[in-house]
Amino acid sequence: MATLKYSRQRETIKNFLMTRKDHPTADVVYMNVRQDNPNISLGTVYRNLTLLADIGEIQRLRVGDGVDHFDADTSPHYHFVCTECGSVVDLEMDSIENITEIAGANFDGHITGHVTYFYGTCKHCTQKQKLS
Amino acid sequence: MATLKYSRQRETIKNFLMTRKDHPTADVVYMNVRQDNPNISLGTVYRNLTLLADIGEIQRLRVGDGVDHFDADTSPHYHFVCTECGSVVDLEMDSIENITEIAGANFDGHITGHVTYFYGTCKHCTQKQKLS
DNA sequence: TTCCTTGCAAATCGTTTGCATAATG
DNA sequence: CATTATGCAAACGATTTGCAAGGAA
């Protein structure tokens, strides 16, 4: 496997992602990282996000809106996606890891994990709906 | 809202999808439907799959491989995705619908549902791995 | 010097859309 | 006749990639 070399761009991207808990898209990362690094290219942002996700330093979230989101928090946790405003937030909830076993009970192959996203309206959008 | 008019193409697409339990992609639908309907266009296939999904006659599956899959079975059930061969199959498993309540317990907004996909290796790919 | 990384632009890929024509109700 | 659906091709948007030049070890 190729050896990893240091790159200022990669460090900037990782650092930026760690300051955010709203799971930005590649484009949002690009916009923000450009402030410190005006010459960085979108391709480099994509390359590094993919690389960081591959080596497990960040997480790629496919929430179903057609755009990938990224999360510097790689600890196991679940996400909520607001169907009104599209926001993606962490959920504080009891473990549901047992669903993998439930799913594997009658299954011939080998289940190693699962991906779950919860949908609905966030606090803000729920309140807005009540007013109308 | 616009009234739905009959179309032979739409019926063919729906019928084809009902014969399959492997959750084909739009492209696979296109290939197959062309046998009965050589002049059908990819655009028409996409338009009808989207329409059928919108009116709830079929289900769109975003399994995370970058391509949408479609399922004529709209009853609530879960799917397994093989990370080796990419196959998508139905899972026969006990209900885990309660995870929506678990997720909502400490949440400020309103959770209406969830999407879950299970990953691992299917029967066939698991056996292949054991041999190597 | 080796080879990983970048910036840039072009390419890819799944999907959507505009438009003139065909089909349905 | 009014309106929806089609085929075709062009457009789209997110992401990837080829390449020559730059930077790290």
mmCIF file of C-alpha atoms (C1' of nucleotides) in Angstrom:
data_model
loop_
_atom_site.group_PDB
_atom_site.id
_atom_site.type_symbol
_atom_site.label_atom_id
_atom_site.label_comp_id
_atom_site.label_asym_id
_atom_site.label_seq_id
_atom_site.Cartn_x
_atom_site.Cartn_y
_atom_site.Cartn_z
ATOM 1 C CA MET A 1 0.000 0.000 0.000
ATOM 2 C CA ALA A 2 1.124 3.516 -0.669
ATOM 3 C CA THR A 3 2.689 5.388 2.226
ATOM 4 C CA LEU A 4 0.909 8.465 3.418
ATOM 5 C CA LYS A 5 2.763 11.736 3.123
ATOM 6 C CA TYR A 6 1.929 14.864 5.004
ATOM 7 C CA SER A 7 -0.124 17.485 3.215
ATOM 8 C CA ARG A 8 -1.179 20.846 4.512
ATOM 9 C CA GLN A 9 -4.432 20.589 2.583
ATOM 10 C CA ARG A 10 -5.365 17.315 4.196
ATOM 11 C CA GLU A 11 -4.608 18.648 7.645
ATOM 12 C CA THR A 12 -6.701 21.748 7.026
ATOM 13 C CA ILE A 13 -9.634 19.630 5.845
ATOM 14 C CA LYS A 14 -9.466 17.309 8.825
ATOM 15 C CA ASN A 15 -9.148 20.219 11.235
ATOM 16 C CA PHE A 16 -12.078 22.028 9.698
ATOM 17 C CA LEU A 17 -14.244 18.956 9.874
ATOM 18 C CA MET A 18 -13.435 18.488 13.540
ATOM 19 C CA THR A 19 -14.773 21.940 14.357
ATOM 20 C CA ARG A 20 -18.157 21.159 12.815
ATOM 21 C CA LYS A 21 -20.909 19.009 14.142
ATOM 22 C CA ASP A 22 -23.353 19.637 11.293
ATOM 23 C CA HIS A 23 -21.868 17.056 8.889
ATOM 24 C CA PRO A 24 -20.997 19.306 5.954
ATOM 25 C CA THR A 25 -20.828 18.256 2.305
ATOM 26 C CA ALA A 26 -17.659 18.303 0.203
ATOM 27 C CA ASP A 27 -18.714 21.601 -1.284
ATOM 28 C CA VAL A 28 -19.165 23.224 2.113
ATOM 29 C CA VAL A 29 -15.779 21.911 3.177
ATOM 30 C CA TYR A 30 -14.311 23.398 0.022
ATOM 31 C CA MET A 31 -15.859 26.827 0.590
ATOM 32 C CA ASN A 32 -14.584 27.012 4.137
ATOM 33 C CA VAL A 33 -11.156 25.557 3.646
ATOM 34 C CA ARG A 34 -10.513 28.066 0.905
ATOM 35 C CA GLN A 35 -10.369 30.839 3.480
ATOM 36 C CA ASP A 36 -7.115 29.473 4.876
ATOM 37 C CA ASN A 37 -6.009 27.966 1.622
ATOM 38 C CA PRO A 38 -7.236 30.029 -1.359
ATOM 39 C CA ASN A 39 -5.595 27.836 -3.986
ATOM 40 C CA ILE A 40 -6.988 24.515 -2.890
ATOM 41 C CA SER A 41 -9.036 22.769 -5.550
ATOM 42 C CA LEU A 42 -12.334 20.957 -5.244
ATOM 43 C CA GLY A 43 -10.651 17.817 -6.548
ATOM 44 C CA THR A 44 -8.167 17.890 -3.695
ATOM 45 C CA VAL A 45 -10.992 18.256 -1.206
ATOM 46 C CA TYR A 46 -12.754 15.234 -2.670
ATOM 47 C CA ARG A 47 -9.554 13.217 -2.830
ATOM 48 C CA ASN A 48 -8.740 13.893 0.795
ATOM 49 C CA LEU A 49 -12.237 13.334 2.101
ATOM 50 C CA THR A 50 -12.271 9.982 0.330
ATOM 51 C CA LEU A 51 -8.809 9.120 1.631
ATOM 52 C CA LEU A 52 -9.649 10.102 5.204
ATOM 53 C CA ALA A 53 -12.832 8.059 5.047
ATOM 54 C CA ASP A 54 -10.939 5.077 3.650
ATOM 55 C CA ILE A 55 -8.411 5.072 6.470
ATOM 56 C CA GLY A 56 -11.179 5.521 9.001
ATOM 57 C CA GLU A 57 -10.326 9.003 10.233
ATOM 58 C CA ILE A 58 -13.681 10.390 9.182
ATOM 59 C CA GLN A 59 -17.060 8.970 8.255
ATOM 60 C CA ARG A 60 -18.967 9.361 5.011
ATOM 61 C CA LEU A 61 -22.715 9.761 5.449
ATOM 62 C CA ARG A 62 -25.081 8.850 2.635
ATOM 63 C CA VAL A 63 -28.250 10.288 4.041
ATOM 64 C CA GLY A 64 -30.201 9.952 0.805
ATOM 65 C CA ASP A 65 -30.270 13.544 -0.378
ATOM 66 C CA GLY A 66 -27.932 12.821 -3.255
ATOM 67 C CA VAL A 67 -24.929 14.504 -1.646
ATOM 68 C CA ASP A 68 -22.394 12.912 0.642
ATOM 69 C CA HIS A 69 -21.955 14.385 4.094
ATOM 70 C CA PHE A 70 -18.860 13.978 6.251
ATOM 71 C CA ASP A 71 -18.379 13.516 9.956
ATOM 72 C CA ALA A 72 -15.115 13.713 11.880
ATOM 73 C CA ASP A 73 -16.696 11.782 14.733
ATOM 74 C CA THR A 74 -16.024 8.142 13.976
ATOM 75 C CA SER A 75 -17.433 6.769 17.206
ATOM 76 C CA PRO A 76 -20.593 4.724 16.722
ATOM 77 C CA HIS A 77 -23.636 6.980 16.786
ATOM 78 C CA TYR A 78 -26.776 7.598 14.748
ATOM 79 C CA HIS A 79 -28.016 10.494 12.683
ATOM 80 C CA PHE A 80 -31.268 12.290 12.145
ATOM 81 C CA VAL A 81 -32.116 13.985 8.852
ATOM 82 C CA CYS A 82 -34.762 16.706 8.690
ATOM 83 C CA THR A 83 -36.957 16.236 5.644
ATOM 84 C CA GLU A 84 -37.857 19.925 5.709
ATOM 85 C CA CYS A 85 -34.545 21.726 5.936
ATOM 86 C CA GLY A 86 -32.151 18.889 5.208
ATOM 87 C CA SER A 87 -30.129 19.362 8.374
ATOM 88 C CA VAL A 88 -28.246 16.356 9.705
ATOM 89 C CA VAL A 89 -27.717 16.052 13.464
ATOM 90 C CA ASP A 90 -26.363 13.491 15.899
ATOM 91 C CA LEU A 91 -28.814 11.522 17.985
ATOM 92 C CA GLU A 92 -28.273 10.742 21.630
ATOM 93 C CA MET A 93 -29.998 7.454 22.044
ATOM 94 C CA ASP A 94 -29.788 4.058 23.624
ATOM 95 C CA SER A 95 -27.896 1.425 21.684
ATOM 96 C CA ILE A 96 -29.705 -0.437 18.947
ATOM 97 C CA GLU A 97 -26.686 -2.450 17.910
ATOM 98 C CA ASN A 98 -28.664 -5.599 18.582
ATOM 99 C CA ILE A 99 -30.590 -5.120 15.332
ATOM 100 C CA THR A 100 -27.663 -6.644 13.474
ATOM 101 C CA GLU A 101 -28.192 -9.893 15.369
ATOM 102 C CA ILE A 102 -31.936 -9.717 14.856
ATOM 103 C CA ALA A 103 -31.387 -9.331 11.135
ATOM 104 C CA GLY A 104 -28.896 -12.185 11.026
ATOM 105 C CA ALA A 105 -31.073 -14.675 12.846
ATOM 106 C CA ASN A 106 -32.681 -16.144 9.732
ATOM 107 C CA PHE A 107 -30.020 -15.175 7.256
ATOM 108 C CA ASP A 108 -27.769 -17.497 5.312
ATOM 109 C CA GLY A 109 -24.869 -15.128 4.777
ATOM 110 C CA HIS A 110 -22.856 -13.103 7.228
ATOM 111 C CA ILE A 111 -24.070 -9.706 8.435
ATOM 112 C CA THR A 112 -21.286 -7.447 9.665
ATOM 113 C CA GLY A 113 -23.080 -4.182 10.226
ATOM 114 C CA HIS A 114 -25.841 -1.805 9.368
ATOM 115 C CA VAL A 115 -26.528 1.782 8.441
ATOM 116 C CA THR A 116 -29.532 3.570 9.880
ATOM 117 C CA TYR A 117 -30.811 7.082 9.368
ATOM 118 C CA PHE A 118 -33.810 8.558 11.114
ATOM 119 C CA TYR A 119 -36.104 11.000 9.343
ATOM 120 C CA GLY A 120 -38.674 13.560 10.406
ATOM 121 C CA THR A 121 -38.724 17.241 11.259
ATOM 122 C CA CYS A 122 -36.139 18.879 13.469
ATOM 123 C CA LYS A 123 -37.001 21.010 16.472
ATOM 124 C CA HIS A 124 -36.936 24.203 14.461
ATOM 125 C CA CYS A 125 -39.049 22.938 11.551
ATOM 126 C CA THR A 126 -41.518 21.209 13.872
ATOM 127 C CA GLN A 127 -42.214 24.507 15.608
ATOM 128 C CA LYS A 128 -42.600 26.320 12.314
ATOM 129 C CA GLN A 129 -45.221 23.768 11.217
ATOM 130 C CA LYS A 130 -47.279 24.264 14.352
ATOM 131 C CA LEU A 131 -47.643 27.972 13.601
ATOM 132 C CA SER A 132 -49.193 27.429 10.184
ATOM 133 C CA MET B 1 -52.621 17.792 -9.049
ATOM 134 C CA ALA B 2 -52.148 16.275 -12.466
ATOM 135 C CA THR B 3 -54.368 13.344 -13.362
ATOM 136 C CA LEU B 4 -52.681 10.112 -14.229
ATOM 137 C CA LYS B 5 -53.207 8.773 -17.712
ATOM 138 C CA TYR B 6 -52.630 5.221 -18.751
ATOM 139 C CA SER B 7 -49.390 4.384 -20.481
ATOM 140 C CA ARG B 8 -48.281 1.085 -21.857
ATOM 141 C CA GLN B 9 -44.696 1.858 -20.897
ATOM 142 C CA ARG B 10 -45.574 2.445 -17.277
ATOM 143 C CA GLU B 11 -47.555 -0.757 -17.081
ATOM 144 C CA THR B 12 -44.682 -2.720 -18.607
ATOM 145 C CA ILE B 13 -42.228 -1.251 -16.113
ATOM 146 C CA LYS B 14 -44.448 -1.994 -13.145
ATOM 147 C CA ASN B 15 -45.130 -5.501 -14.365
ATOM 148 C CA PHE B 16 -41.485 -6.229 -14.919
ATOM 149 C CA LEU B 17 -40.581 -4.959 -11.468
ATOM 150 C CA MET B 18 -43.196 -7.211 -9.902
ATOM 151 C CA THR B 19 -41.569 -10.285 -11.408
ATOM 152 C CA ARG B 20 -38.226 -9.493 -9.802
ATOM 153 C CA LYS B 21 -37.156 -9.822 -6.249
ATOM 154 C CA ASP B 22 -33.577 -8.699 -6.764
ATOM 155 C CA HIS B 23 -34.289 -4.950 -6.688
ATOM 156 C CA PRO B 24 -32.955 -3.943 -10.098
ATOM 157 C CA THR B 25 -31.564 -0.544 -11.022
ATOM 158 C CA ALA B 26 -33.143 1.778 -13.591
ATOM 159 C CA ASP B 27 -30.678 0.589 -16.171
ATOM 160 C CA VAL B 28 -31.530 -3.055 -15.621
ATOM 161 C CA VAL B 29 -35.216 -2.206 -15.883
ATOM 162 C CA TYR B 30 -34.484 -0.405 -19.130
ATOM 163 C CA MET B 31 -32.582 -3.335 -20.628
ATOM 164 C CA ASN B 32 -35.339 -5.789 -19.813
ATOM 165 C CA VAL B 33 -38.322 -3.677 -20.686
ATOM 166 C CA ARG B 34 -36.822 -3.025 -24.092
ATOM 167 C CA GLN B 35 -37.481 -6.618 -25.056
ATOM 168 C CA ASP B 36 -41.217 -6.017 -25.048
ATOM 169 C CA ASN B 37 -40.925 -2.385 -25.986
ATOM 170 C CA PRO B 38 -37.894 -1.756 -28.207
ATOM 171 C CA ASN B 39 -38.555 1.956 -28.610
ATOM 172 C CA ILE B 40 -38.829 2.860 -24.972
ATOM 173 C CA SER B 41 -36.284 5.420 -23.837
ATOM 174 C CA LEU B 42 -34.168 5.506 -20.695
ATOM 175 C CA GLY B 43 -35.758 8.827 -19.829
ATOM 176 C CA THR B 44 -39.197 7.272 -19.839
ATOM 177 C CA VAL B 45 -37.994 4.508 -17.571
ATOM 178 C CA TYR B 46 -36.598 7.036 -15.116
ATOM 179 C CA ARG B 47 -39.714 9.197 -15.317
ATOM 180 C CA ASN B 48 -41.997 6.279 -14.578
ATOM 181 C CA LEU B 49 -39.890 4.793 -11.826
ATOM 182 C CA THR B 50 -39.865 8.177 -10.135
ATOM 183 C CA LEU B 51 -43.588 8.588 -10.655
ATOM 184 C CA LEU B 52 -44.409 5.127 -9.348
ATOM 185 C CA ALA B 53 -42.229 5.732 -6.305
ATOM 186 C CA ASP B 54 -43.896 9.094 -5.689
ATOM 187 C CA ILE B 55 -47.381 7.598 -5.692
ATOM 188 C CA GLY B 56 -46.209 4.757 -3.484
ATOM 189 C CA GLU B 57 -46.617 1.897 -5.933
ATOM 190 C CA ILE B 58 -42.957 0.988 -5.745
ATOM 191 C CA GLN B 59 -40.090 1.726 -3.423
ATOM 192 C CA ARG B 60 -36.793 3.431 -4.196
ATOM 193 C CA LEU B 61 -33.818 1.933 -2.405
ATOM 194 C CA ARG B 62 -30.710 4.008 -1.784
ATOM 195 C CA VAL B 63 -28.398 1.271 -0.617
ATOM 196 C CA GLY B 64 -25.282 3.394 -0.791
ATOM 197 C CA ASP B 65 -23.676 2.063 -3.953
ATOM 198 C CA GLY B 66 -24.411 5.234 -5.877
ATOM 199 C CA VAL B 67 -27.215 3.738 -7.936
ATOM 200 C CA ASP B 68 -30.884 3.653 -7.039
ATOM 201 C CA HIS B 69 -32.557 0.261 -6.805
ATOM 202 C CA PHE B 70 -36.280 -0.328 -7.107
ATOM 203 C CA ASP B 71 -38.622 -2.692 -5.325
ATOM 204 C CA ALA B 72 -42.237 -3.435 -6.264
ATOM 205 C CA ASP B 73 -42.839 -4.741 -2.760
ATOM 206 C CA THR B 74 -43.972 -1.734 -0.752
ATOM 207 C CA SER B 75 -44.746 -3.628 2.427
ATOM 208 C CA PRO B 76 -42.419 -2.789 5.313
ATOM 209 C CA HIS B 77 -39.355 -4.991 5.204
ATOM 210 C CA TYR B 78 -35.578 -4.683 5.413
ATOM 211 C CA HIS B 79 -32.785 -5.250 2.952
ATOM 212 C CA PHE B 80 -29.354 -6.772 3.012
ATOM 213 C CA VAL B 81 -26.585 -5.587 0.704
ATOM 214 C CA CYS B 82 -23.607 -7.797 -0.064
ATOM 215 C CA THR B 83 -20.407 -5.797 0.040
ATOM 216 C CA GLU B 84 -18.724 -8.351 -2.207
ATOM 217 C CA CYS B 85 -21.117 -8.792 -5.114
ATOM 218 C CA GLY B 86 -23.490 -5.880 -4.551
ATOM 219 C CA SER B 87 -26.593 -8.041 -4.490
ATOM 220 C CA VAL B 88 -29.599 -6.704 -2.609
ATOM 221 C CA VAL B 89 -31.975 -9.176 -0.969
ATOM 222 C CA ASP B 90 -34.966 -9.075 1.341
ATOM 223 C CA LEU B 91 -34.490 -10.023 4.963
ATOM 224 C CA GLU B 92 -36.963 -12.098 6.898
ATOM 225 C CA MET B 93 -36.589 -10.816 10.388
ATOM 226 C CA ASP B 94 -38.416 -9.820 13.526
ATOM 227 C CA SER B 95 -39.687 -6.271 13.627
ATOM 228 C CA ILE B 96 -37.295 -3.560 14.713
ATOM 229 C CA GLU B 97 -39.811 -0.771 14.254
ATOM 230 C CA ASN B 98 -39.301 0.176 17.879
ATOM 231 C CA ILE B 99 -35.969 1.795 17.035
ATOM 232 C CA THR B 100 -37.865 4.883 15.904
ATOM 233 C CA GLU B 101 -39.190 5.346 19.420
ATOM 234 C CA ILE B 102 -35.790 4.646 20.939
ATOM 235 C CA ALA B 103 -34.291 7.305 18.693
ATOM 236 C CA GLY B 104 -37.027 9.785 19.528
ATOM 237 C CA ALA B 105 -36.780 9.438 23.282
ATOM 238 C CA ASN B 106 -34.259 12.225 23.797
ATOM 239 C CA PHE B 107 -34.965 14.174 20.635
ATOM 240 C CA ASP B 108 -36.453 17.642 20.379
ATOM 241 C CA GLY B 109 -37.994 17.325 16.947
ATOM 242 C CA HIS B 110 -40.371 14.746 15.499
ATOM 243 C CA ILE B 111 -39.109 11.447 14.117
ATOM 244 C CA THR B 112 -41.445 9.856 11.611
ATOM 245 C CA GLY B 113 -39.412 6.957 10.310
ATOM 246 C CA HIS B 114 -36.081 5.413 9.542
ATOM 247 C CA VAL B 115 -34.139 3.714 6.808
ATOM 248 C CA THR B 116 -31.911 0.767 7.606
ATOM 249 C CA TYR B 117 -29.686 -1.368 5.408
ATOM 250 C CA PHE B 118 -27.693 -4.331 6.591
ATOM 251 C CA TYR B 119 -24.287 -5.108 5.140
ATOM 252 C CA GLY B 120 -22.028 -8.113 4.987
ATOM 253 C CA THR B 121 -21.452 -11.043 2.671
ATOM 254 C CA CYS B 122 -24.261 -13.038 1.146
ATOM 255 C CA LYS B 123 -24.486 -16.799 1.322
ATOM 256 C CA HIS B 124 -22.720 -17.270 -1.969
ATOM 257 C CA CYS B 125 -19.854 -14.857 -1.264
ATOM 258 C CA THR B 126 -19.405 -16.149 2.276
ATOM 259 C CA GLN B 127 -18.838 -19.660 0.952
ATOM 260 C CA LYS B 128 -16.412 -18.406 -1.649
ATOM 261 C CA GLN B 129 -14.368 -16.685 1.052
ATOM 262 C CA LYS B 130 -14.101 -19.847 3.123
ATOM 263 C CA LEU B 131 -12.473 -21.640 0.208
ATOM 264 C CA SER B 132 -9.647 -19.144 -0.096
ATOM 265 C "C1'" DT C 1 15.713 11.394 -5.971
ATOM 266 C "C1'" DT C 2 11.539 8.936 -5.209
ATOM 267 C "C1'" DC C 3 6.871 9.028 -5.210
ATOM 268 C "C1'" DC C 4 2.884 11.074 -2.959
ATOM 269 C "C1'" DT C 5 -0.029 15.203 -3.528
ATOM 270 C "C1'" DT C 6 -1.743 19.120 -5.873
ATOM 271 C "C1'" DG C 7 -4.286 22.229 -9.168
ATOM 272 C "C1'" DC C 8 -6.526 22.328 -13.210
ATOM 273 C "C1'" DA C 9 -9.588 20.812 -16.525
ATOM 274 C "C1'" DA C 10 -11.767 17.289 -18.764
ATOM 275 C "C1'" DA C 11 -14.295 13.134 -18.157
ATOM 276 C "C1'" DT C 12 -17.699 10.052 -15.966
ATOM 277 C "C1'" DC C 13 -21.992 8.443 -14.445
ATOM 278 C "C1'" DG C 14 -26.531 8.330 -12.859
ATOM 279 C "C1'" DT C 15 -30.367 11.023 -13.427
ATOM 280 C "C1'" DT C 16 -33.234 14.955 -15.048
ATOM 281 C "C1'" DT C 17 -35.224 17.999 -18.384
ATOM 282 C "C1'" DG C 18 -36.764 20.786 -22.712
ATOM 283 C "C1'" DC C 19 -39.058 20.160 -26.688
ATOM 284 C "C1'" DA C 20 -41.834 18.640 -30.447
ATOM 285 C "C1'" DT C 21 -44.810 14.667 -31.259
ATOM 286 C "C1'" DA C 22 -47.877 10.820 -29.929
ATOM 287 C "C1'" DA C 23 -51.398 8.879 -27.068
ATOM 288 C "C1'" DT C 24 -55.111 9.075 -23.556
ATOM 289 C "C1'" DG C 25 -59.559 10.624 -21.680
ATOM 290 C "C1'" DC D 1 -59.843 19.169 -27.522
ATOM 291 C "C1'" DA D 2 -57.190 19.392 -23.341
ATOM 292 C "C1'" DT D 3 -53.703 17.357 -21.132
ATOM 293 C "C1'" DT D 4 -50.476 13.778 -19.973
ATOM 294 C "C1'" DA D 5 -46.795 10.746 -21.715
ATOM 295 C "C1'" DT D 6 -43.090 9.714 -24.962
ATOM 296 C "C1'" DG D 7 -38.538 9.621 -27.479
ATOM 297 C "C1'" DC D 8 -34.622 11.925 -28.239
ATOM 298 C "C1'" DA D 9 -30.816 14.461 -27.067
ATOM 299 C "C1'" DA D 10 -28.892 17.850 -24.415
ATOM 300 C "C1'" DA D 11 -28.177 19.392 -19.692
ATOM 301 C "C1'" DC D 12 -27.140 18.530 -14.903
ATOM 302 C "C1'" DG D 13 -24.719 17.908 -10.528
ATOM 303 C "C1'" DA D 14 -21.809 15.346 -7.743
ATOM 304 C "C1'" DT D 15 -17.734 13.034 -7.949
ATOM 305 C "C1'" DT D 16 -13.599 11.097 -10.238
ATOM 306 C "C1'" DT D 17 -9.555 11.144 -12.978
ATOM 307 C "C1'" DG D 18 -5.342 12.170 -16.255
ATOM 308 C "C1'" DC D 19 -1.625 14.862 -16.375
ATOM 309 C "C1'" DA D 20 2.222 17.879 -15.590
ATOM 310 C "C1'" DA D 21 4.152 20.419 -11.802
ATOM 311 C "C1'" DG D 22 5.022 20.895 -6.705
ATOM 312 C "C1'" DG D 23 6.259 19.165 -2.132
ATOM 313 C "C1'" DA D 24 7.516 15.670 1.416
ATOM 314 C "C1'" DA D 25 10.649 11.986 3.014
#
